Amino acid sequence: MLTIKDLHAQVDGKEILKGINLQVNAGEVHAIMGPNGSGKSSLASVLAGRENYEVTNGEVVFEGKDLLEMAPEIRAREGVFLAFQYPIEIPGVSNINFLRTALNEIRTYKNLPPLDARSFMKLSKERQDLVEFDAKLVNRSLNEGFSGGEKKRNEIFQLAMLEPKLSILDETDSGLDIDALRIVANGVNKLRSKDNAFVMITHYQRLLDYIVPDFVHVLYNGRIIKSGTKELALELEEKGYDWVKEAYYEETV
Amino acid sequence: MEKENQLLEDITNAEYEFGFVTDIPMDIIPAGLNEDTVRFISKKKNEPEWLLEWRLKGYKIFKDAPMPSWQNFDLPPMNFQSVSYYAEPKVKKKLNSLDEVDPELLETFAKLGIPLNEQKHLAGVAVDAVFDSVSIATTYKTKLKELGIIFCSFGEAVQEHPDLVKKYLGTVVPHSDNIFASLNTAVFSDGSFVYIPKGVRCPMELSTYFRINAENTGQFERTLIIADEGSYVSYLEGCTAPKRDENQLHAAVVELIAMEGAEIKYSTVQNWYPGDKDGIGGIYNFVTKRGICKGKNSRISWTQVETGSSITWKYPSVILQGDNSEGEFYSVAVTKNAQIADTGTKMMHLGKNTRSRIISKGISAGKSQNSYRGLVFVGPKADNARNFTQCDSLLLGSNCGAHTFPYIEVKNDTAMVEHEATASKIGEDQVFYLNQRGIDSENAVALIVNGYVKEVLNQLPMEFAVEAQKLLSLTLEGSVG
């Protein structure tokens, strides 16, 4: 589904990603871990097409198409979803109207007719239940005055509504208490299928207890320096990142 | 949302939509202004002597009145002698019904989305349409008549209800108020008149559409609305004009009078031609609007959506004379290209327990300048007066300006006056967030702006709110990037 080859990117002239290689297939869940400042969120931003990131080298192919050529909204319509680390507040724009606009943009792109009000409300109700999203929040202004946890849960609700092929969860677990974490994880687990894929960016093993990944990658200093299965995450939790870094430097020296 | 999407889809063209000219034979008097012009207009309209005298009083003040100098822009030179002060579509006889109106005129109003025929009945809106100087047709007169409501052109009111006109005309905005009000007093051509009798709740929205069509003319209409004790009326006004390279002056006066327990809601969607992207042409919109809450427990609410005109200079105000009376001002002012808006309100608290609320939302794009100017005055007898003011500015781009000039004058120490102000730019983060959900930047900005002005648009009657939303989207088309 997603192939990243030798991806280099910079912000304000400073190189942040220094040659990322990653293959994500349909049906897979990947976890990307790593210490602060290693480039995890930058990778998410580059994939979503944030403007201030400049790709200097490499390629990203999504479903056979050059992702880097596409405007951010086209990437979204093609099926790339980013659950933001810090979801944005938009006063006066109701959550549900925003979602309906988004969903219909995506449907129009796929040559599907826009969803009528009734079917849309039905879908919304169904997905609210699925991800245990508070009905009260649906009609409020988009993220305005939401708690940190409510914002993160709203990201998962949007994910459930828009049904992307590839979902990138940027530290969705940060700032969640244990109950909220469980609800978010349950939601993601219910949305997993053989046709979609998830890339979860996280600091902590904790999330991976609830959403079990197929692969775990360690990102450090702009490169993936180690990949493995879910056991790697446990090992990281136990030993920290230093041993991976050391092993990596020994290899490269 | 369906509607909202529809509106967004309609955004295909940033050009001024209503810039066409209607080709119709007109009677236009030569440009220029002197006492004879005033007499000519008064005679043409078959006015009583007292009204001519009042016009001449206005003219005398106008002749020597200074131009205002306190606004936040350089007033362009205005040559009042190069304007024609009267234009009317040529008609042979008095019209008895809509069927006799020139089809081309009806088509003009249809193009503007204002069917004057009975279709409007379904929407529950009674319409008066003013084309250049003359009121063309007032629909639903009969139905309103049954309730004792008078809704007609100003000229007609002078003929049919001279006592009411004489009693109230100029009582809120005197002939000497400011140079533009004095000019209006001298040469006003037509406008609308509304009287709601005691205890009557007007069952439909009353609406006037103003259209400037002829070249080198000004439009000087006058609106007078009287809501008698315990009555209610909601009044809407919309305006458009053809595209022309010369500036045209629009100097209207609106007076509202609310008696004890009465309520007047006055909504405006102003879309005069704003000039081209370099600021050539456009309407100079210098308007005096003021209401008085004369009786106890009365209420006046102004809502305005200002998107057009090359210069907008208007401050719809409320004199809160009756005890427990309430005044409100909700405003959205959008400027782009080289447009200038200097707008706001005055809330004059004179009675006890009077309350006022001001919500102003400015949006500036291009190299435009957008100013909020407001005065909250609390007189010595106005015990327990309350005011809340919130004025927000949103900037699109970095070449435009947003300014806020709030004045507060309090002469009673029981008053509570609150003022909040914010200025923000549409965040790249907000646009990117919406992009990431599949919404392109143009639509993202439309969504954000509509969210920003929602509090004001919610004050408009449904039909108008939709129109206003559409206008905002059209106005801001191409302002992002």
XYZ file of C-alpha atoms in Angstrom:
734
model
C 0.000 0.000 0.000
C 2.712 2.440 1.040
C 6.323 2.317 -0.040
C 8.791 4.878 1.285
C 12.226 4.852 -0.316
C 15.219 6.819 0.928
C 13.057 9.729 2.057
C 14.948 12.885 3.001
C 13.183 16.011 4.209
C 14.123 19.299 5.808
C 12.537 22.177 7.678
C 14.071 25.643 7.403
C 17.155 24.120 5.838
C 17.654 21.631 8.650
C 17.552 17.989 7.621
C 15.055 16.084 9.760
C 14.500 12.877 7.799
C 17.710 11.325 6.546
C 16.738 8.383 4.409
C 13.606 6.599 5.590
C 12.697 3.236 4.084
C 9.402 1.630 4.979
C 6.944 -0.790 3.407
C 3.387 -0.948 4.719
C 0.958 -3.506 3.263
C -2.806 -3.673 3.527
C -3.960 -5.368 6.709
C -0.835 -4.417 8.667
C -0.305 -2.329 11.766
C 3.095 -0.674 12.163
C 4.348 1.063 15.260
C 7.033 3.701 14.967
C 8.834 4.409 18.205
C 11.805 6.474 19.126
C 13.098 9.114 21.490
C 11.974 12.753 21.356
C 13.209 14.669 18.338
C 13.997 11.589 16.298
C 11.709 12.660 13.415
C 8.573 10.623 14.124
C 6.083 13.463 13.852
C 8.029 14.934 10.931
C 7.501 11.703 9.044
C 3.762 11.978 9.667
C 3.758 15.610 8.524
C 5.684 14.843 5.334
C 3.278 12.020 4.468
C 0.282 14.321 5.024
C 1.881 17.085 2.962
C 2.451 19.850 5.478
C 3.805 22.864 3.637
C 6.888 23.780 5.653
C 8.470 20.364 5.114
C 10.600 20.176 2.015
C 11.338 16.768 0.556
C 14.874 16.798 -0.777
C 15.227 13.217 -1.895
C 13.468 9.877 -2.123
C 10.002 8.745 -3.076
C 6.724 7.767 -1.510
C 4.346 5.569 -3.481
C 0.821 5.132 -2.191
C -1.435 2.641 -3.955
C 0.743 2.892 -7.055
C 0.679 6.707 -7.148
C 3.328 9.294 -6.307
C 2.092 10.656 -2.988
C 4.549 13.548 -2.870
C 3.089 15.024 -6.069
C -0.338 15.415 -4.495
C -1.790 18.397 -2.631
C -2.710 17.609 0.987
C -6.457 17.413 0.248
C -5.827 14.999 -2.640
C -3.790 12.734 -0.360
C -6.704 12.770 2.059
C -9.186 11.950 -0.692
C -6.928 9.135 -1.911
C -7.210 7.634 1.563
C -4.396 8.962 3.752
C -5.606 10.051 7.190
C -3.522 11.732 9.856
C -4.779 11.679 13.422
C -3.134 14.859 14.704
C -0.992 14.993 17.789
C -2.512 18.398 18.544
C -5.938 18.595 16.867
C -6.852 22.136 15.811
C -9.833 24.097 17.143
C -12.117 25.781 14.622
C -14.689 28.020 16.356
C -18.205 28.196 14.953
C -17.784 25.244 12.579
C -19.809 22.364 13.933
C -18.101 19.020 14.135
C -20.825 17.296 12.209
C -21.031 19.882 9.403
C -17.298 19.744 9.001
C -17.380 15.954 8.770
C -20.172 15.996 6.269
C -18.263 18.445 4.076
C -15.148 16.295 4.340
C -16.960 13.032 3.649
C -18.752 14.457 0.636
C -15.531 15.917 -0.787
C -13.993 12.479 -0.563
C -17.053 10.830 -2.089
C -17.170 13.328 -4.945
C -13.502 12.585 -5.636
C -14.382 8.909 -5.893
C -17.304 9.688 -8.222
C -19.831 8.756 -5.577
C -22.925 10.868 -5.003
C -22.917 12.929 -1.798
C -24.582 11.220 1.133
C -28.066 12.552 1.864
C -28.790 13.939 5.313
C -30.533 10.838 6.539
C -27.898 8.297 5.501
C -25.240 10.584 6.855
C -26.883 10.825 10.261
C -27.337 7.068 10.326
C -23.679 6.507 9.523
C -22.641 9.063 12.095
C -24.718 7.406 14.830
C -23.326 3.990 13.955
C -19.706 5.190 14.048
C -20.245 7.152 17.261
C -21.322 3.932 18.900
C -18.459 2.006 17.375
C -15.780 4.286 18.778
C -17.800 5.291 21.879
C -17.824 8.960 20.957
C -19.951 11.263 23.096
C -23.022 12.360 21.115
C -22.880 15.755 22.863
C -19.589 16.536 21.172
C -20.897 15.817 17.687
C -22.802 19.078 17.386
C -20.292 21.273 19.166
C -17.817 23.489 17.353
C -14.909 21.501 16.002
C -12.609 20.718 18.931
C -13.431 24.061 20.543
C -13.217 23.726 24.297
C -12.697 19.957 24.051
C -10.427 18.381 26.643
C -7.196 16.837 25.395
C -8.739 13.392 25.579
C -11.918 14.497 23.784
C -9.862 15.918 20.949
C -7.996 12.641 20.501
C -11.208 10.685 20.583
C -12.649 13.045 17.994
C -9.724 12.174 15.713
C -10.672 8.508 15.983
C -14.325 9.340 15.353
C -13.316 11.214 12.189
C -11.194 8.249 11.170
C -14.199 5.984 11.606
C -16.348 8.292 9.493
C -13.928 8.844 6.625
C -12.729 5.203 6.334
C -9.232 5.906 5.019
C -6.965 3.203 3.613
C -3.939 4.346 5.541
C -4.235 5.915 8.979
C -1.287 7.585 10.631
C -1.820 8.057 14.373
C 0.595 10.688 15.638
C 0.989 10.124 19.376
C -2.715 9.571 19.733
C -2.052 7.947 23.105
C -0.307 10.939 24.646
C -2.420 12.794 27.178
C -4.980 10.008 27.484
C -5.917 8.462 30.799
C -6.123 4.709 30.939
C -9.874 4.535 30.260
C -9.677 6.869 27.290
C -6.688 4.917 25.988
C -8.696 1.707 26.131
C -11.627 3.313 24.301
C -9.386 4.743 21.582
C -7.607 1.404 21.176
C -10.888 -0.511 21.024
C -12.067 1.867 18.319
C -8.942 1.342 16.241
C -9.139 -2.442 16.695
C -12.712 -2.465 15.470
C -11.725 -0.431 12.416
C -8.815 -2.695 11.464
C -9.439 -4.793 8.377
C -7.535 -6.684 5.725
C -7.971 -3.700 3.401
C -6.599 -0.914 5.542
C -3.369 -0.217 7.359
C -2.276 1.752 10.427
C 0.969 3.469 11.272
C 1.088 4.386 14.952
C 3.627 6.834 16.211
C 4.147 6.502 19.940
C 6.581 6.951 22.757
C 5.227 4.218 24.896
C 4.757 0.510 24.844
C 1.488 1.065 26.739
C -0.590 1.684 23.585
C 0.802 -1.454 22.007
C -0.717 -3.542 24.800
C -4.078 -2.556 23.405
C -3.338 -2.322 19.704
C -1.000 -5.134 18.877
C 1.267 -4.182 15.967
C 2.582 -6.514 13.298
C 5.825 -4.554 13.071
C 7.746 -2.198 15.302
C 10.331 0.281 14.002
C 12.746 2.429 15.906
C 13.277 5.868 14.413
C 16.379 7.686 15.530
C 18.049 10.771 14.146
C 15.949 10.717 10.974
C 16.464 7.059 10.124
C 14.814 3.760 10.966
C 17.617 2.030 12.805
C 15.866 -1.158 13.855
C 12.741 -3.067 12.860
C 11.138 -6.079 14.445
C 7.906 -7.548 15.703
C 5.913 -6.636 18.817
C 8.581 -8.169 21.049
C 10.903 -5.328 20.066
C 8.581 -2.885 21.770
C 8.724 -4.861 24.998
C 12.484 -4.947 24.829
C 12.556 -1.158 24.333
C 10.280 -0.633 27.276
C 12.613 -2.677 29.418
C 15.987 -1.427 28.225
C 15.288 2.035 26.823
C 16.565 3.272 23.468
C 20.262 3.425 24.253
C 21.108 -0.161 23.402
C 19.499 0.207 19.967
C 21.442 3.388 19.333
C 24.659 1.772 20.435
C 24.081 -1.320 18.349
C 23.330 0.943 15.386
C 26.513 2.965 15.794
C 28.642 -0.163 16.141
C 27.159 -1.418 12.899
C 27.770 1.804 11.015
C 31.265 2.496 12.375
C -25.145 21.977 5.643
C -26.764 20.978 2.414
C -27.285 24.644 1.796
C -23.820 25.477 2.925
C -22.346 22.977 0.496
C -24.539 24.278 -2.251
C -23.250 27.727 -1.521
C -19.705 26.624 -1.596
C -20.324 24.954 -4.906
C -21.683 28.194 -6.191
C -18.300 29.771 -5.684
C -17.127 29.752 -9.211
C -16.656 33.358 -9.976
C -15.058 36.081 -7.935
C -16.480 38.784 -10.157
C -19.211 41.072 -8.901
C -22.349 39.176 -9.781
C -24.846 41.972 -10.029
C -22.915 44.332 -12.257
C -25.322 44.370 -15.179
C -27.149 47.470 -16.382
C -30.838 47.532 -17.164
C -31.646 49.323 -20.387
C -34.786 51.212 -19.693
C -35.936 54.694 -20.645
C -35.238 57.006 -17.720
C -36.141 60.516 -16.759
C -33.004 61.984 -15.302
C -32.615 65.586 -14.284
C -29.346 67.313 -15.178
C -26.499 67.050 -12.721
C -26.194 69.725 -10.106
C -27.700 70.801 -6.826
C -29.302 74.069 -5.819
C -32.570 75.193 -4.278
C -34.353 74.654 -7.565
C -33.289 71.032 -7.646
C -34.818 70.564 -4.234
C -38.016 72.306 -5.316
C -38.106 70.230 -8.500
C -37.896 66.947 -6.599
C -40.510 68.040 -4.103
C -42.842 69.145 -6.879
C -42.244 66.016 -8.899
C -43.367 64.070 -5.878
C -46.347 66.327 -5.274
C -45.300 67.039 -1.722
C -47.021 69.271 0.827
C -45.500 72.639 1.681
C -44.141 71.578 5.091
C -42.061 68.839 3.527
C -40.563 71.214 0.971
C -39.714 73.609 3.807
C -38.008 70.813 5.691
C -36.032 69.798 2.592
C -34.895 73.395 2.129
C -33.785 73.520 5.775
C -31.695 70.428 5.119
C -30.261 71.996 1.972
C -29.240 75.178 3.812
C -27.353 73.182 6.422
C -25.806 70.973 3.772
C -24.441 73.922 1.787
C -22.145 75.022 4.603
C -21.665 71.749 6.476
C -18.116 70.486 6.877
C -17.109 67.053 5.666
C -16.404 64.651 8.520
C -12.742 64.386 9.376
C -12.539 61.829 12.158
C -12.819 58.656 10.084
C -9.884 56.339 9.658
C -9.313 57.013 5.944
C -8.772 59.916 3.601
C -12.121 61.098 2.401
C -11.977 61.285 -1.406
C -13.064 64.598 -2.894
C -16.766 64.537 -3.683
C -18.210 66.853 -6.244
C -21.819 67.148 -5.267
C -22.541 69.209 -8.386
C -21.644 66.439 -10.820
C -24.347 64.133 -9.585
C -27.892 63.919 -10.852
C -30.278 63.926 -7.954
C -33.280 62.390 -9.551
C -33.801 59.493 -11.933
C -36.931 57.526 -12.529
C -38.017 54.914 -15.007
C -40.302 56.547 -17.568
C -43.861 55.514 -17.014
C -46.919 57.058 -18.532
C -49.371 56.573 -15.728
C -49.637 55.497 -12.140
C -49.308 51.772 -11.757
C -52.160 49.912 -10.227
C -50.687 46.458 -10.179
C -47.484 44.598 -10.856
C -48.798 43.558 -14.262
C -48.288 47.113 -15.418
C -44.649 47.289 -14.397
C -42.142 47.321 -17.252
C -41.197 43.673 -17.884
C -37.539 44.664 -18.158
C -37.669 46.023 -14.636
C -39.298 42.904 -13.319
C -36.613 40.896 -15.059
C -33.947 43.004 -13.368
C -35.345 42.180 -9.986
C -35.754 38.532 -10.945
C -32.040 38.474 -11.872
C -31.302 39.796 -8.428
C -33.300 36.971 -6.965
C -36.206 39.169 -5.936
C -39.381 37.958 -7.540
C -41.939 40.666 -6.943
C -44.831 38.428 -7.796
C -46.847 36.293 -5.505
C -44.182 33.603 -5.282
C -42.699 35.583 -2.503
C -45.870 34.869 -0.609
C -44.655 31.373 0.120
C -41.518 32.711 1.671
C -43.576 35.065 3.816
C -41.719 38.154 2.731
C -43.308 41.369 1.614
C -41.071 43.339 -0.709
C -40.674 46.955 -1.642
C -38.212 47.520 -4.465
C -36.500 50.832 -5.058
C -34.962 51.288 -8.491
C -32.776 54.366 -8.607
C -35.000 56.995 -7.101
C -38.380 55.409 -7.291
C -40.167 52.691 -5.455
C -41.359 50.232 -8.052
C -43.711 47.921 -6.318
C -44.779 46.896 -2.912
C -46.169 43.407 -2.634
C -48.692 42.139 -0.112
C -50.067 45.507 0.674
C -53.588 44.166 0.954
C -52.762 41.394 3.325
C -50.838 43.721 5.590
C -53.623 46.276 5.401
C -56.021 43.885 7.062
C -53.831 44.039 10.156
C -53.582 47.789 9.947
C -49.921 47.580 8.953
C -48.718 50.247 6.579
C -45.842 49.184 4.329
C -45.393 51.372 1.288
C -42.977 53.599 -0.546
C -42.043 56.791 1.215
C -43.603 58.868 -1.530
C -46.871 57.063 -1.116
C -46.777 57.518 2.648
C -46.411 61.246 2.171
C -49.587 61.244 0.088
C -51.646 58.739 2.063
C -50.453 59.139 5.643
C -49.041 62.666 5.875
C -49.829 63.010 9.591
C -47.744 60.014 10.567
C -44.865 61.104 8.362
C -44.971 64.648 9.664
C -45.072 63.482 13.273
C -42.008 61.256 13.101
C -39.847 62.289 10.146
C -36.522 63.686 11.294
C -37.171 62.992 14.961
C -34.343 60.457 15.253
C -31.952 61.754 12.623
C -32.429 65.536 12.465
C -31.901 67.412 9.210
C -28.710 68.878 10.661
C -27.202 65.621 11.907
C -24.272 65.396 9.508
C -23.549 66.535 5.966
C -24.774 63.322 4.369
C -27.971 63.307 6.418
C -28.552 66.949 5.474
C -27.989 66.120 1.819
C -30.457 63.264 2.127
C -32.995 65.569 3.756
C -32.729 67.942 0.814
C -32.891 65.487 -2.038
C -34.234 62.163 -0.785
C -36.188 60.614 -3.553
C -37.980 57.635 -2.149
C -37.606 54.810 0.314
C -39.864 52.778 2.515
C -42.326 53.582 5.217
C -43.582 51.157 7.830
C -46.125 51.606 10.589
C -47.095 48.719 12.844
C -50.159 49.479 14.978
C -50.456 48.779 18.698
C -50.181 45.163 19.716
C -49.700 43.843 16.180
C -47.019 41.321 15.463
C -46.133 41.657 11.790
C -46.620 38.133 10.427
C -44.033 38.354 7.652
C -40.606 39.779 7.060
C -40.803 43.166 5.395
C -38.118 43.661 2.824
C -36.767 46.401 0.579
C -34.328 45.969 -2.252
C -32.414 48.987 -3.410
C -30.890 49.124 -6.827
C -28.808 51.909 -8.339
C -29.035 51.592 -12.105
C -28.649 54.913 -13.887
C -25.260 56.473 -14.512
C -24.035 59.513 -12.565
C -26.884 59.385 -10.137
C -26.855 59.047 -6.448
C -29.321 57.148 -4.397
C -30.787 58.971 -1.456
C -33.519 56.944 0.068
C -35.166 57.433 3.374
C -36.672 54.761 5.547
C -38.936 55.406 8.476
C -40.224 52.598 10.658
C -42.575 53.128 13.563
C -43.494 50.236 15.833
C -46.353 51.319 18.083
C -46.856 49.956 21.618
C -46.380 46.232 22.013
C -45.825 45.592 18.301
C -43.120 43.660 16.495
C -41.560 43.902 13.063
C -38.607 42.372 11.288
C -37.324 44.375 8.355
C -34.730 43.410 5.758
C -32.851 45.502 3.273
C -30.633 44.444 0.377
C -28.717 46.490 -2.128
C -26.881 46.082 -5.445
C -25.621 48.308 -8.241
C -24.119 47.922 -11.743
C -20.389 47.996 -12.285
C -19.176 51.406 -13.312
C -15.826 53.118 -13.334
C -17.120 56.259 -11.636
C -17.912 56.335 -7.988
C -21.528 56.750 -7.105
C -22.797 58.154 -3.847
C -25.359 56.431 -1.714
C -26.427 58.554 1.218
C -29.436 57.043 2.897
C -31.104 57.781 6.193
C -32.951 55.216 8.264
C -34.991 56.105 11.341
C -36.537 53.550 13.668
C -38.959 54.344 16.460
C -39.978 51.725 19.001
C -42.745 52.633 21.463
C -43.374 50.950 24.795
C -42.884 47.186 24.624
C -42.265 47.263 20.859
C -39.498 45.450 19.044
C -37.825 46.252 15.737
C -35.310 43.970 14.081
C -33.537 45.579 11.157
C -31.271 43.492 8.932
C -29.116 44.639 6.061
C -27.180 42.708 3.474
C -25.204 45.380 1.690
C -23.637 44.380 -1.598
C -23.190 47.595 -3.538
C -20.581 47.410 -6.282
C -17.201 47.501 -4.459
C -15.060 48.756 -7.336
C -12.545 46.650 -9.226
C -9.452 45.054 -7.789
C -7.458 48.283 -8.142
C -10.118 50.295 -6.377
C -11.534 51.972 -9.505
C -15.240 52.704 -9.265
C -17.613 51.474 -6.632
C -20.236 52.951 -4.398
C -19.526 55.464 -1.659
C -21.882 54.247 1.016
C -22.393 57.054 3.541
C -25.405 56.146 5.525
C -26.987 57.389 8.751
C -29.032 54.811 10.604
C -30.432 55.375 14.028
C -33.212 53.999 16.154
C -34.822 55.184 19.325
C -36.245 52.944 22.021
C -38.756 55.584 23.032
C -40.939 53.570 25.356
C -40.243 51.297 28.303
C -39.232 47.705 27.601
C -38.728 48.373 23.921
C -36.054 46.801 21.825
C -34.130 47.582 18.648
C -31.729 45.185 17.008
C -29.491 45.995 14.040
C -27.873 43.219 12.069
C -25.679 44.060 9.120
C -23.603 42.115 6.648
C -21.481 44.570 4.730
C -19.587 43.149 1.781
C -19.896 45.762 -0.949
C -19.143 49.465 -1.579
C -15.719 50.940 -2.114
C -16.219 52.968 1.060
C -18.645 52.117 3.821
C -19.266 54.752 6.457
C -22.120 53.844 8.727
C -22.883 53.478 12.402
C -26.366 52.105 13.054
C -27.132 53.313 16.543
C -29.717 53.050 19.270
C -30.904 55.726 21.682
C -32.054 53.844 24.764
C -34.486 56.362 26.170
C -37.179 54.140 27.680
C -36.422 52.370 30.954
C -35.476 48.682 30.571
C -35.012 49.109 26.841
C -32.510 47.062 24.881
C -30.293 47.790 21.907
C -28.278 45.330 19.855
C -25.803 45.619 17.022
C -24.530 42.571 15.158
C -22.174 43.246 12.316
C -20.048 41.434 9.782
C -17.966 43.723 7.601
C -15.858 42.192 4.863
C -13.359 44.181 2.856
C -11.030 43.056 0.110
C -8.927 44.603 -2.649
C -8.892 48.359 -1.972
C -12.182 48.545 -0.073
C -12.568 50.668 3.029
C -15.056 50.057 5.807
C -15.382 52.354 8.797
C -18.393 51.050 10.626
C -19.727 50.388 14.096
C -22.427 51.686 16.359
C -23.432 54.075 19.108
C -25.395 52.900 22.100
C -26.785 55.862 24.029
C -28.015 54.721 27.433
C -30.396 57.362 28.797
C -33.077 55.348 30.639
C -32.716 53.138 33.700
C -31.814 49.449 33.428
C -31.037 49.789 29.747
C -28.971 47.103 28.123
C -26.929 46.947 24.941
C -24.937 44.312 23.175
C -22.453 44.840 20.370
C -20.962 41.989 18.369
C -18.745 43.102 15.523
C -16.790 40.798 13.219
C -14.453 42.358 10.715
C -12.774 40.388 7.945
C -10.085 42.057 5.882
C -8.314 40.761 2.805
C -6.185 42.196 -0.002
C -5.001 45.708 0.798
C -8.282 46.770 2.357
C -8.785 48.673 5.600
C -11.479 47.657 8.043
C -12.287 49.717 11.132
C -14.699 49.210 13.967
C -15.750 52.463 15.612
C -18.152 52.403 18.510
C -19.413 54.594 21.296
C -21.070 53.381 24.462
C -22.544 56.356 26.291
C -24.149 56.066 29.706
C -25.985 59.194 30.826
C -26.254 60.412 34.437
C -29.804 59.073 34.868
C -29.142 55.681 33.333
C -28.916 53.659 36.548
C -27.802 50.046 36.137
C -26.993 50.356 32.473
C -25.262 47.325 30.996
C -23.202 46.997 27.884
C -21.286 44.117 26.426
C -19.072 44.700 23.419
C -17.125 42.108 21.542
C -15.233 43.046 18.469
C -13.159 40.596 16.530
C -10.979 41.081 13.504
C -9.842 38.404 11.125
C -7.060 39.104 8.677
C -6.501 37.226 5.440
C -3.049 38.015 4.187
C -0.606 40.592 5.427
C -1.332 43.727 3.385
C -4.690 44.522 4.929
C -5.511 46.437 8.076
C -7.928 45.951 10.957
C -8.548 48.770 13.414
C -10.688 49.158 16.486
C -11.797 52.478 17.976
C -13.993 51.855 20.990
C -15.143 54.932 22.895
C -16.732 54.630 26.301
C -18.340 57.567 28.092
C -19.905 56.769 31.435
C -21.612 59.370 33.643
C -23.291 57.042 36.085
C -21.294 54.878 38.456
C -23.785 52.008 38.554
C -23.001 51.201 34.904
C -21.272 48.038 33.811
C -19.493 48.187 30.501
C -17.522 45.252 29.145
C -15.325 45.265 26.103
C -13.577 42.308 24.498
C -11.528 42.448 21.361
C -9.518 39.915 19.412
C -7.521 40.029 16.223
C -6.410 36.895 14.467
C -5.163 35.596 11.176
C -6.602 32.491 9.619
C -4.106 29.936 10.774
C -2.214 27.793 8.298
C -2.735 25.080 10.874
C -6.492 25.409 10.602
C -6.412 25.287 6.815
C -4.025 22.319 6.847
C -6.224 20.441 9.303
C -9.190 20.804 6.950
C -7.001 19.969 3.924
C -6.019 16.774 5.661
C -9.682 15.814 5.801
C -10.105 16.260 2.046
C -11.293 19.898 1.964
C -9.390 22.223 -0.400
C -8.060 25.557 0.821
C -10.757 27.698 -0.769
C -13.513 25.734 0.913
C -11.512 25.497 4.109
C -11.348 29.280 4.347
C -15.062 29.560 3.545
C -15.812 27.121 6.363
C -13.568 28.928 8.827
C -15.002 32.338 7.913
C -18.574 31.077 8.140
C -17.766 29.678 11.543
C -16.252 32.980 12.568
C -19.317 35.018 11.616
C -21.909 32.477 12.706
C -22.913 34.379 15.811
C -23.948 37.303 13.630
C -25.510 35.342 10.768
C -27.653 33.499 13.302
C -29.385 36.821 13.915
C -30.568 37.023 10.323
C -33.815 35.477 9.162
C -33.090 32.089 7.571
C -33.446 33.151 3.955
C -31.137 36.095 4.407
C -28.595 34.097 6.369
C -28.196 31.773 3.407
C -27.808 34.693 1.042
C -25.287 36.316 3.347
C -23.246 33.126 3.565
C -23.177 32.888 -0.189
C -22.096 36.492 -0.451
C -19.275 36.009 2.016
C -17.963 33.036 0.103
C -18.168 34.953 -3.167
C -16.550 38.009 -1.691
C -13.605 36.128 -0.291
C -13.115 33.947 -3.363
C -9.511 34.277 -4.451
C -8.432 36.074 -1.280
C -6.456 33.115 -0.025
C -3.257 31.675 -1.224
